[in-house]
């Protein structure tokens, strides 16, 4: 299995142990970020102001579908992006896509389980994603002139009215250093209308699969389930039928949904099949379970369920 660039290193753990033995609280040695924008110490080249929204104290809030024109006046390539939530207590998640800035840019439902060729996934915010996302060297997201950012925003109430004004910071490549490779993300999912987890089920299985029809370089993976999510893994079956593990997330946590970046990208030749497998826990022993006595069906809200594996990749350089 390829190593994934996430987690606390042994060196950091050893340093914490040394400070503890010396009678020093290791938490006092951690310096907070000097700026809310944390990518390379600079402010973004462009900030998208997400329209403010007042989240009521109670009730179910439908997804907000917002389109904001990107008025660069020219084509640009994004090398890094960061989301700063206006209020983390109510922002469940935000998904952003680059689309053409046309009168119909916001028409139709923006379904994250559907890979629509009319839009390019930029990046998303979810619990646990606190820092800027930098795309791998030599890759980026192309934003053609005349584009807009279409966002699917999910708010949840928590007993107190709140106002959210989220910002999206974009850092651009210099004109003379623009990459040749577009960074893509493809969602492999179980359709929501096919999810039905029986009450009390502790290890209910789910799976999804996709065949890539061209050579790609796999750079990262992100898992997404809701409160009943328990475990997720991904593997690839190559055209010669050999199998290789991509990632195993044995203890899925809804509050920790980062994008796992591979330390060694994998080349997947055309015809490679990726398989995402996972488990749901709809029992009373799952302390985050909204209601273990009912069948959990697929849906957009947190007390319903989703099963999605996001594969981030580029084309294979020629």
mmCIF file with all atom_site columns, N, CA, C and O in Angstrom, residues 161-179:
data_model
loop_
_atom_site.group_PDB
_atom_site.id
_atom_site.type_symbol
_atom_site.label_atom_id
_atom_site.label_alt_id
_atom_site.label_comp_id
_atom_site.label_asym_id
_atom_site.label_entity_id
_atom_site.label_seq_id
_atom_site.pdbx_PDB_ins_code
_atom_site.Cartn_x
_atom_site.Cartn_y
_atom_site.Cartn_z
_atom_site.occupancy
_atom_site.B_iso_or_equiv
_atom_site.pdbx_formal_charge
_atom_site.auth_seq_id
_atom_site.auth_comp_id
_atom_site.auth_asym_id
_atom_site.auth_atom_id
_atom_site.pdbx_PDB_model_num
ATOM 1  N N  . UNK A 1 161 ? -29.736 30.948 16.566  1.00 0.00 ? 161 UNK A N  1
ATOM 2  C CA . UNK A 1 161 ? -29.606 31.584 15.255  1.00 0.00 ? 161 UNK A CA 1
ATOM 3  C C  . UNK A 1 161 ? -28.170 32.040 15.032  1.00 0.00 ? 161 UNK A C  1
ATOM 4  O O  . UNK A 1 161 ? -27.510 32.524 15.951  1.00 0.00 ? 161 UNK A O  1
ATOM 5  N N  . UNK A 1 162 ? -27.680 31.878 13.802  1.00 0.00 ? 162 UNK A N  1
ATOM 6  C CA . UNK A 1 162 ? -26.305 32.257 13.485  1.00 0.00 ? 162 UNK A CA 1
ATOM 7  C C  . UNK A 1 162 ? -26.236 32.766 12.054  1.00 0.00 ? 162 UNK A C  1
ATOM 8  O O  . UNK A 1 162 ? -27.052 32.393 11.213  1.00 0.00 ? 162 UNK A O  1
ATOM 9  N N  . UNK A 1 163 ? -25.261 33.619 11.795  1.00 0.00 ? 163 UNK A N  1
ATOM 10 C CA . UNK A 1 163 ? -25.047 34.148 10.456  1.00 0.00 ? 163 UNK A CA 1
ATOM 11 C C  . UNK A 1 163 ? -23.709 33.635 9.938   1.00 0.00 ? 163 UNK A C  1
ATOM 12 O O  . UNK A 1 163 ? -22.679 33.766 10.614  1.00 0.00 ? 163 UNK A O  1
ATOM 13 N N  . UNK A 1 164 ? -23.738 33.046 8.765   1.00 0.00 ? 164 UNK A N  1
ATOM 14 C CA . UNK A 1 164 ? -22.510 32.532 8.165   1.00 0.00 ? 164 UNK A CA 1
ATOM 15 C C  . UNK A 1 164 ? -22.120 33.385 6.965   1.00 0.00 ? 164 UNK A C  1
ATOM 16 O O  . UNK A 1 164 ? -22.945 33.675 6.097   1.00 0.00 ? 164 UNK A O  1
ATOM 17 N N  . UNK A 1 165 ? -20.862 33.797 6.932   1.00 0.00 ? 165 UNK A N  1
ATOM 18 C CA . UNK A 1 165 ? -20.300 34.534 5.798   1.00 0.00 ? 165 UNK A CA 1
ATOM 19 C C  . UNK A 1 165 ? -18.940 33.920 5.474   1.00 0.00 ? 165 UNK A C  1
ATOM 20 O O  . UNK A 1 165 ? -17.899 34.429 5.897   1.00 0.00 ? 165 UNK A O  1
ATOM 21 N N  . UNK A 1 166 ? -18.965 32.821 4.765   1.00 0.00 ? 166 UNK A N  1
ATOM 22 C CA . UNK A 1 166 ? -17.746 32.069 4.456   1.00 0.00 ? 166 UNK A CA 1
ATOM 23 C C  . UNK A 1 166 ? -16.972 32.759 3.332   1.00 0.00 ? 166 UNK A C  1
ATOM 24 O O  . UNK A 1 166 ? -17.543 33.403 2.464   1.00 0.00 ? 166 UNK A O  1
ATOM 25 N N  . UNK A 1 167 ? -15.647 32.590 3.374   1.00 0.00 ? 167 UNK A N  1
ATOM 26 C CA . UNK A 1 167 ? -14.779 33.118 2.323   1.00 0.00 ? 167 UNK A CA 1
ATOM 27 C C  . UNK A 1 167 ? -13.950 31.982 1.726   1.00 0.00 ? 167 UNK A C  1
ATOM 28 O O  . UNK A 1 167 ? -13.590 31.042 2.418   1.00 0.00 ? 167 UNK A O  1
ATOM 29 N N  . UNK A 1 168 ? -13.661 32.125 0.425   1.00 0.00 ? 168 UNK A N  1
ATOM 30 C CA . UNK A 1 168 ? -12.841 31.151 -0.297  1.00 0.00 ? 168 UNK A CA 1
ATOM 31 C C  . UNK A 1 168 ? -11.647 31.894 -0.876  1.00 0.00 ? 168 UNK A C  1
ATOM 32 O O  . UNK A 1 168 ? -11.810 32.791 -1.711  1.00 0.00 ? 168 UNK A O  1
ATOM 33 N N  . UNK A 1 169 ? -10.447 31.541 -0.411  1.00 0.00 ? 169 UNK A N  1
ATOM 34 C CA . UNK A 1 169 ? -9.235  32.186 -0.896  1.00 0.00 ? 169 UNK A CA 1
ATOM 35 C C  . UNK A 1 169 ? -8.574  31.378 -1.995  1.00 0.00 ? 169 UNK A C  1
ATOM 36 O O  . UNK A 1 169 ? -8.434  30.155 -1.881  1.00 0.00 ? 169 UNK A O  1
ATOM 37 N N  . UNK A 1 170 ? -8.171  32.060 -3.075  1.00 0.00 ? 170 UNK A N  1
ATOM 38 C CA . UNK A 1 170 ? -7.530  31.409 -4.218  1.00 0.00 ? 170 UNK A CA 1
ATOM 39 C C  . UNK A 1 170 ? -6.140  31.985 -4.420  1.00 0.00 ? 170 UNK A C  1
ATOM 40 O O  . UNK A 1 170 ? -5.959  33.210 -4.442  1.00 0.00 ? 170 UNK A O  1
ATOM 41 N N  . UNK A 1 171 ? -5.158  31.107 -4.596  1.00 0.00 ? 171 UNK A N  1
ATOM 42 C CA . UNK A 1 171 ? -3.803  31.507 -4.951  1.00 0.00 ? 171 UNK A CA 1
ATOM 43 C C  . UNK A 1 171 ? -3.539  31.037 -6.378  1.00 0.00 ? 171 UNK A C  1
ATOM 44 O O  . UNK A 1 171 ? -3.813  29.889 -6.723  1.00 0.00 ? 171 UNK A O  1
ATOM 45 N N  . UNK A 1 172 ? -2.962  31.932 -7.220  1.00 0.00 ? 172 UNK A N  1
ATOM 46 C CA . UNK A 1 172 ? -2.734  31.626 -8.624  1.00 0.00 ? 172 UNK A CA 1
ATOM 47 C C  . UNK A 1 172 ? -1.268  31.315 -8.910  1.00 0.00 ? 172 UNK A C  1
ATOM 48 O O  . UNK A 1 172 ? -0.363  31.822 -8.239  1.00 0.00 ? 172 UNK A O  1
ATOM 49 N N  . UNK A 1 173 ? -1.058  30.509 -9.932  1.00 0.00 ? 173 UNK A N  1
ATOM 50 C CA . UNK A 1 173 ? 0.284   30.353 -10.498 1.00 0.00 ? 173 UNK A CA 1
ATOM 51 C C  . UNK A 1 173 ? 0.680   31.647 -11.189 1.00 0.00 ? 173 UNK A C  1
ATOM 52 O O  . UNK A 1 173 ? -0.161  32.346 -11.780 1.00 0.00 ? 173 UNK A O  1
ATOM 53 N N  . UNK A 1 174 ? 1.973   31.970 -11.152 1.00 0.00 ? 174 UNK A N  1
ATOM 54 C CA . UNK A 1 174 ? 2.484   33.058 -11.979 1.00 0.00 ? 174 UNK A CA 1
ATOM 55 C C  . UNK A 1 174 ? 2.285   32.686 -13.443 1.00 0.00 ? 174 UNK A C  1
ATOM 56 O O  . UNK A 1 174 ? 2.325   31.504 -13.816 1.00 0.00 ? 174 UNK A O  1
ATOM 57 N N  . UNK A 1 175 ? 2.121   33.697 -14.271 1.00 0.00 ? 175 UNK A N  1
ATOM 58 C CA . UNK A 1 175 ? 1.826   33.458 -15.683 1.00 0.00 ? 175 UNK A CA 1
ATOM 59 C C  . UNK A 1 175 ? 2.890   32.609 -16.375 1.00 0.00 ? 175 UNK A C  1
ATOM 60 O O  . UNK A 1 175 ? 2.582   31.790 -17.245 1.00 0.00 ? 175 UNK A O  1
ATOM 61 N N  . UNK A 1 176 ? 4.149   32.795 -15.982 1.00 0.00 ? 176 UNK A N  1
ATOM 62 C CA . UNK A 1 176 ? 5.224   32.056 -16.642 1.00 0.00 ? 176 UNK A CA 1
ATOM 63 C C  . UNK A 1 176 ? 5.480   30.689 -16.025 1.00 0.00 ? 176 UNK A C  1
ATOM 64 O O  . UNK A 1 176 ? 6.409   29.990 -16.420 1.00 0.00 ? 176 UNK A O  1
ATOM 65 N N  . UNK A 1 177 ? 4.654   30.302 -15.039 1.00 0.00 ? 177 UNK A N  1
ATOM 66 C CA . UNK A 1 177 ? 4.847   29.019 -14.368 1.00 0.00 ? 177 UNK A CA 1
ATOM 67 C C  . UNK A 1 177 ? 3.565   28.183 -14.361 1.00 0.00 ? 177 UNK A C  1
ATOM 68 O O  . UNK A 1 177 ? 3.433   27.263 -13.550 1.00 0.00 ? 177 UNK A O  1
ATOM 69 N N  . UNK A 1 178 ? 2.649   28.490 -15.250 1.00 0.00 ? 178 UNK A N  1
ATOM 70 C CA . UNK A 1 178 ? 1.388   27.766 -15.261 1.00 0.00 ? 178 UNK A CA 1
ATOM 71 C C  . UNK A 1 178 ? 1.602   26.303 -15.660 1.00 0.00 ? 178 UNK A C  1
ATOM 72 O O  . UNK A 1 178 ? 2.406   26.005 -16.538 1.00 0.00 ? 178 UNK A O  1
ATOM 73 N N  . UNK A 1 179 ? 0.893   25.386 -15.002 1.00 0.00 ? 179 UNK A N  1
ATOM 74 C CA . UNK A 1 179 ? 1.114   23.948 -15.240 1.00 0.00 ? 179 UNK A CA 1
ATOM 75 C C  . UNK A 1 179 ? 0.460   23.466 -16.524 1.00 0.00 ? 179 UNK A C  1
ATOM 76 O O  . UNK A 1 179 ? -0.375  24.165 -17.125 1.00 0.00 ? 179 UNK A O  1
#
